[in-house]
Coordinates of C-alpha atoms in Angstrom, one line a residue:
M1 CA 0.0 0.0 0.0
K2 CA 1.2 3.5 -0.8
S3 CA 1.3 5.3 2.6
H4 CA 0.8 8.6 0.9
T5 CA -2.6 7.7 -0.3
R6 CA -4.8 10.3 1.3
I7 CA -8.5 9.7 1.7
K8 CA -11.0 12.4 2.7
I9 CA -14.0 11.1 4.8
P10 CA -17.1 12.8 3.5
A11 CA -18.5 15.5 5.9
G12 CA -21.9 13.8 6.1
F13 CA -20.4 10.4 7.3
W14 CA -20.2 11.3 10.9
A15 CA -23.5 13.1 10.9
G16 CA -25.0 10.0 9.3
I17 CA -23.8 7.5 11.8
H18 CA -24.8 9.9 14.6
Q19 CA -28.3 9.8 13.2
L20 CA -28.2 6.0 13.5
G21 CA -27.5 6.3 17.2
I22 CA -23.7 5.5 17.0
V23 CA -21.3 7.9 18.7
P24 CA -18.5 9.0 16.3
H25 CA -16.0 8.9 19.3
D26 CA -16.9 5.2 19.8
V27 CA -16.0 4.5 16.1
A28 CA -12.7 6.3 16.4
R29 CA -11.8 4.4 19.6
K30 CA -12.8 1.0 18.2
A31 CA -10.7 1.8 15.1
R32 CA -7.8 2.7 17.5
L33 CA -7.5 6.1 15.8
P34 CA -7.1 9.6 17.4
L35 CA -10.4 11.4 18.0
T36 CA -9.1 14.3 15.9
I37 CA -10.0 12.3 12.7
I38 CA -13.6 13.4 13.3
T39 CA -12.6 17.1 12.8
D40 CA -9.6 16.5 10.5
P41 CA -11.0 13.8 8.1
V42 CA -7.9 13.0 6.0
V43 CA -6.8 9.4 6.6
T44 CA -4.7 6.6 5.0
T45 CA -6.3 3.6 3.3
A46 CA -5.6 1.4 6.3
Q47 CA -7.2 4.0 8.7
Y48 CA -10.2 4.4 6.3
F49 CA -10.8 0.6 6.3
A50 CA -10.4 0.5 10.1
I51 CA -13.1 3.2 10.5
W52 CA -15.5 1.2 8.3
Q53 CA -14.7 -2.0 10.2
A54 CA -15.3 -0.3 13.5
Y55 CA -18.7 1.0 12.3
S56 CA -19.5 -2.5 11.1
D57 CA -18.5 -4.0 14.6
L58 CA -20.8 -1.5 16.4
I59 CA -24.0 -2.3 14.5
D60 CA -26.0 -5.5 14.9
D61 CA -26.1 -6.6 11.3
I62 CA -24.0 -5.6 8.2
A63 CA -27.1 -5.6 5.9
K64 CA -29.0 -3.2 8.1
G65 CA -26.0 -1.0 8.5
I66 CA -25.7 -0.8 4.7
I67 CA -29.3 0.0 4.0
K68 CA -29.6 2.6 6.9
L69 CA -26.4 4.5 6.0
T70 CA -27.1 4.5 2.3
T71 CA -30.7 5.8 2.6
I72 CA -30.1 8.2 5.5
F73 CA -27.2 10.1 3.8
E74 CA -28.8 13.4 2.7
T75 CA -28.0 14.6 -0.8
A76 CA -27.1 18.1 0.6
H77 CA -24.1 16.4 2.4
Y78 CA -22.7 14.9 -0.8
P79 CA -19.1 15.9 -1.5
P80 CA -18.5 17.8 -4.9
T81 CA -17.4 14.6 -6.6
V82 CA -20.7 13.0 -5.8
L83 CA -22.8 16.1 -6.5
A84 CA -21.4 16.1 -10.0
T85 CA -22.9 12.6 -10.4
Y86 CA -26.2 13.4 -8.8
H87 CA -26.8 16.3 -11.2
A88 CA -25.8 14.4 -14.3
R89 CA -27.9 14.2 -17.4
D90 CA -29.0 10.5 -17.0
Y91 CA -28.1 7.4 -15.0
R92 CA -25.4 6.4 -17.5
D93 CA -23.8 9.8 -17.3
A94 CA -24.0 9.6 -13.5
L95 CA -22.3 6.2 -13.3
N96 CA -19.5 7.2 -15.7
R97 CA -18.8 10.3 -13.7
M98 CA -18.8 8.3 -10.5
A99 CA -16.3 5.8 -11.9
R100 CA -14.1 8.7 -13.2
Y101 CA -14.2 10.9 -10.1
K102 CA -13.8 7.9 -7.7
Q103 CA -10.1 8.1 -8.7
L104 CA -9.9 11.4 -6.9
C105 CA -11.0 9.8 -3.7
P106 CA -9.6 6.3 -3.4
P107 CA -9.6 3.5 -2.4
E108 CA -12.6 2.2 -4.4
S109 CA -12.3 1.7 -8.1
L110 CA -15.3 1.0 -10.3
R111 CA -15.2 -0.8 -13.7
I112 CA -18.4 -0.4 -15.8
T113 CA -19.2 -2.8 -18.6
E114 CA -22.3 -2.6 -20.8
E115 CA -23.2 -5.8 -22.7
G116 CA -26.5 -7.0 -24.1
E117 CA -29.3 -6.1 -21.7
H118 CA -26.9 -5.8 -18.7
C119 CA -24.6 -3.3 -17.2
T120 CA -22.2 -4.6 -14.6
I121 CA -20.2 -2.5 -12.2
E122 CA -17.3 -4.3 -10.6
L123 CA -15.6 -3.0 -7.4
D124 CA -11.9 -3.1 -7.0
W125 CA -9.3 -1.3 -4.8
L126 CA -6.8 1.3 -5.7
H127 CA -3.2 1.3 -4.4
T128 CA -3.8 -1.5 -1.9
E129 CA -3.5 -5.3 -1.8
Q130 CA -6.0 -5.3 1.0
A131 CA -9.7 -5.6 0.3
G132 CA -12.1 -3.2 2.0
P133 CA -14.4 -4.4 4.8
P134 CA -17.6 -6.1 3.6
L135 CA -19.7 -3.2 5.0
L136 CA -17.9 -0.7 2.8
V137 CA -18.3 -3.0 -0.2
G138 CA -22.0 -3.2 0.4
I139 CA -22.5 0.5 0.9
T140 CA -20.5 1.3 -2.3
L141 CA -22.7 -0.9 -4.4
A142 CA -25.9 0.1 -2.7
F143 CA -25.1 3.7 -3.2
L144 CA -24.8 3.2 -6.9
L145 CA -28.3 2.0 -7.0
E146 CA -29.5 4.7 -4.6
L147 CA -27.9 7.3 -6.9
G148 CA -30.1 6.0 -9.8
R149 CA -33.2 6.0 -7.6
R150 CA -32.7 9.5 -6.3
G151 CA -31.6 10.9 -9.7
T152 CA -34.5 9.3 -11.8
G153 CA -37.1 9.5 -9.0
Q154 CA -38.0 5.9 -9.9
P155 CA -37.9 2.8 -7.6
L156 CA -35.2 1.1 -9.8
K157 CA -34.2 -2.5 -9.1
A158 CA -30.9 -4.2 -9.7
R159 CA -30.7 -7.4 -11.7
L160 CA -28.2 -9.3 -9.6
V161 CA -25.7 -8.4 -6.8
E162 CA -22.7 -10.5 -6.0
F163 CA -20.5 -10.3 -2.9
S164 CA -17.4 -12.2 -2.1
H165 CA -18.1 -12.2 1.7
P166 CA -21.1 -12.9 4.0
M167 CA -23.2 -9.7 4.3
G168 CA -25.6 -10.4 7.2
D169 CA -29.4 -10.4 6.7
L170 CA -29.7 -11.5 3.0
Q171 CA -33.5 -11.0 2.9
A172 CA -33.2 -7.4 4.0
L173 CA -30.6 -6.8 1.2
E174 CA -32.6 -8.6 -1.4
A175 CA -35.6 -6.4 -0.5
Y176 CA -33.4 -3.3 -0.8
F177 CA -31.8 -4.2 -4.1
G178 CA -35.0 -5.8 -5.5
C179 CA -33.1 -8.8 -6.8
R180 CA -31.2 -12.0 -5.9
I181 CA -28.0 -11.6 -3.9
R182 CA -25.1 -14.1 -4.4
I183 CA -22.6 -14.6 -1.7
G184 CA -19.2 -16.2 -2.2
A185 CA -18.7 -14.8 -5.6
D186 CA -15.2 -14.2 -7.1
C187 CA -15.7 -10.5 -7.0
N188 CA -18.1 -7.8 -5.8
R189 CA -20.4 -6.8 -8.6
L190 CA -23.7 -4.9 -9.2
T191 CA -25.6 -5.9 -12.3
L192 CA -28.2 -3.4 -13.5
H193 CA -30.8 -3.4 -16.3
R194 CA -29.1 -1.6 -19.2
G195 CA -32.3 0.1 -20.2
D196 CA -32.4 2.0 -16.9
L197 CA -29.1 3.7 -17.9
D198 CA -31.0 5.8 -20.4
R199 CA -33.4 7.2 -17.8
P200 CA -33.0 11.0 -17.5
F201 CA -32.2 12.5 -14.1
V202 CA -34.9 14.8 -12.6
S203 CA -32.0 16.4 -10.7
Y204 CA -30.1 17.2 -13.9
N205 CA -28.4 20.6 -13.5
A206 CA -26.4 21.8 -16.5
E207 CA -25.3 25.0 -14.9
L208 CA -23.9 23.3 -11.8
L209 CA -22.1 20.7 -14.0
E210 CA -20.5 23.5 -16.0
V211 CA -19.0 24.8 -12.8
L212 CA -18.0 21.5 -11.2
T213 CA -16.8 19.5 -14.2
P214 CA -13.7 21.6 -15.2
V215 CA -12.6 21.8 -11.5
L216 CA -12.9 18.1 -10.9
D217 CA -11.3 17.2 -14.3
Q218 CA -8.4 19.5 -13.5
S219 CA -7.9 17.9 -10.0
L220 CA -8.0 14.5 -11.6
D221 CA -5.4 15.4 -14.3
E222 CA -3.1 16.9 -11.7
Q223 CA -3.4 13.7 -9.5
Q224 CA -2.8 11.4 -12.5
R225 CA 0.3 13.4 -13.5
C226 CA 1.7 12.9 -10.0
R227 CA 1.2 9.2 -10.2
T228 CA 3.9 7.4 -12.2
I229 CA 3.1 5.5 -15.4
T230 CA 4.9 2.5 -13.9
E231 CA 2.5 2.5 -10.9
M232 CA -0.5 2.7 -13.2
V233 CA 0.7 -0.1 -15.5
K234 CA 1.4 -2.4 -12.6
W235 CA -2.1 -1.7 -11.2
I236 CA -3.8 -2.5 -14.5
L237 CA -1.7 -5.7 -15.0
K238 CA -2.6 -6.9 -11.5
R239 CA -6.3 -6.5 -12.5
S240 CA -6.0 -8.3 -15.8
L241 CA -3.6 -11.2 -15.4
T242 CA -6.0 -14.1 -14.7
G243 CA -6.0 -16.8 -17.4
G244 CA -4.0 -14.9 -20.0
R245 CA -1.2 -12.5 -20.7
P246 CA -2.2 -8.9 -21.1
D247 CA -0.4 -7.2 -24.0
I248 CA 0.9 -3.6 -24.2
Q249 CA -1.8 -2.5 -26.6
T250 CA -4.6 -3.4 -24.1
V251 CA -2.9 -1.6 -21.2
A252 CA -2.0 1.4 -23.4
S253 CA -5.7 1.7 -24.5
E254 CA -6.8 1.6 -20.9
L255 CA -4.5 4.5 -20.2
G256 CA -5.8 6.4 -23.3
M257 CA -2.4 6.3 -25.2
S258 CA -0.8 4.4 -28.0
D259 CA 1.6 1.5 -27.2
R260 CA 4.5 3.5 -28.6
T261 CA 3.8 6.4 -26.3
L262 CA 3.5 4.0 -23.3
Q263 CA 6.8 2.3 -24.2
R264 CA 8.5 5.7 -24.4
R265 CA 7.0 6.8 -21.1
L266 CA 8.1 3.6 -19.4
T267 CA 11.6 3.9 -20.9
D268 CA 11.7 7.5 -19.4
E269 CA 11.0 6.0 -16.0
G270 CA 13.8 3.4 -16.5
T271 CA 11.7 0.3 -17.0
S272 CA 9.8 -1.7 -19.8
F273 CA 6.5 -3.3 -20.2
K274 CA 8.1 -6.8 -20.2
H275 CA 9.9 -6.1 -17.0
L276 CA 6.8 -4.8 -15.2
L277 CA 4.8 -7.9 -16.4
T278 CA 7.4 -10.2 -15.0
Q279 CA 7.6 -8.2 -11.8
V280 CA 3.8 -8.2 -11.3
R281 CA 3.6 -12.0 -12.0
H282 CA 6.4 -12.6 -9.4
E283 CA 4.8 -10.4 -6.8
Q284 CA 1.3 -12.0 -7.3
A285 CA 2.8 -15.5 -7.4
R286 CA 4.3 -14.9 -3.9
A287 CA 1.1 -13.5 -2.6
Y288 CA -1.0 -16.4 -4.0
L289 CA 1.4 -19.1 -2.8
A290 CA 1.1 -17.7 0.7
D291 CA -2.5 -18.7 0.6
P292 CA -2.7 -22.4 1.4
S293 CA -6.2 -22.7 0.0
L294 CA -5.0 -22.2 -3.6
D295 CA -3.4 -25.1 -5.4
I296 CA -0.4 -24.5 -7.6
K297 CA -2.3 -25.1 -10.8
E298 CA -4.7 -22.3 -9.7
V299 CA -1.8 -20.0 -8.9
A300 CA -0.4 -20.5 -12.4
F301 CA -3.7 -19.6 -14.0
L302 CA -4.3 -16.6 -11.7
I303 CA -1.0 -15.0 -12.8
G304 CA -1.6 -15.7 -16.5
Y305 CA 0.2 -19.0 -17.3
E306 CA -1.8 -21.4 -19.4
D307 CA 0.3 -24.4 -18.3
Q308 CA 1.9 -25.3 -15.0
N309 CA 5.3 -26.0 -16.6
S310 CA 5.9 -22.5 -17.8
F311 CA 5.0 -21.2 -14.3
Y312 CA 7.5 -23.7 -12.7
R313 CA 10.3 -22.5 -15.1
A314 CA 9.6 -18.8 -14.4
F315 CA 9.4 -19.4 -10.7
R316 CA 12.7 -21.2 -10.6
I317 CA 14.3 -18.2 -12.3
W318 CA 12.7 -15.8 -9.8
E319 CA 13.3 -17.7 -6.5
G320 CA 15.8 -20.5 -7.4
D321 CA 13.2 -23.0 -6.1
T322 CA 10.0 -24.8 -7.1
P323 CA 6.7 -23.2 -6.1
S324 CA 5.8 -26.1 -3.8
N325 CA 9.2 -26.0 -2.0
W326 CA 8.9 -22.2 -1.6
R327 CA 5.4 -22.5 -0.2
T328 CA 6.4 -25.2 2.3
E329 CA 9.4 -23.1 3.5
H330 CA 7.4 -19.9 3.6
L331 CA 4.3 -21.3 5.3
G332 CA 6.6 -23.2 7.7
T333 CA 8.3 -20.0 8.8
T334 CA 5.1 -17.9 9.2
R335 CA 3.3 -20.4 11.4

């Protein structure tokens, strides 16, 4: 995790949990953080996750906590990045703005895919190997649907919601999302009816967007310039390794540049695409092998090797040992 990742807690967060009968000081104490974070709300990713985990521990049920905080949060308390989505032209415009401006306020990252009659939004994490607490996952996905409901003024329903971890009272969540909830999925994902994306927002405000958009876009450009291309390439590679080998063209197009430009920028930073791909595979291999529930064949697949032998050869070059020996040694020392 990059320790310099700074996350601003939205102003309405503490007011919202106070309305639910939870004392902000109790959350700070349970998260083992100084009480000053309530008045000076800039935290690291680890502290941000600790706050959400503490809130989760203080409520009876994750599902109820998700629904209550999502619905109680007043639109007036939205930070500028969210206001820009609430006043968008339609639901599609709102979701695209949300995915774009989320980059200004990590650690969540949203990937939107429209296909056939569905629109899926997958939640991932920026600049951290650690996944966020289940409650934060639930609130992030519930808020995307809540945004559509408030913006369109319609009681929209999701098509399917998938969570990788248990989320408490499933019936309450299914009633809120208006669809089936799947637990134990390989990722956290909200699937919407694609037709709903064309619904206009009753809260559309062109004048406000004219003021907010350039300011937010400028902040985003500044932030992205500060982040090295090497960091961004590694992050994209980690997301897209499974079951295949991402090529430079794919990564370059995700970054909105040609492969030649990407190669040149990486050379300027003293590295190459091939080197970063190897580095990411090596880092991910070590992380996956440290998880005893994954067999070696699965690890090979997860880091983009179609056959186990190629993985074995590569691993021997990296570590001078076989994956199984490395795992035995590593897990033996950590116990």
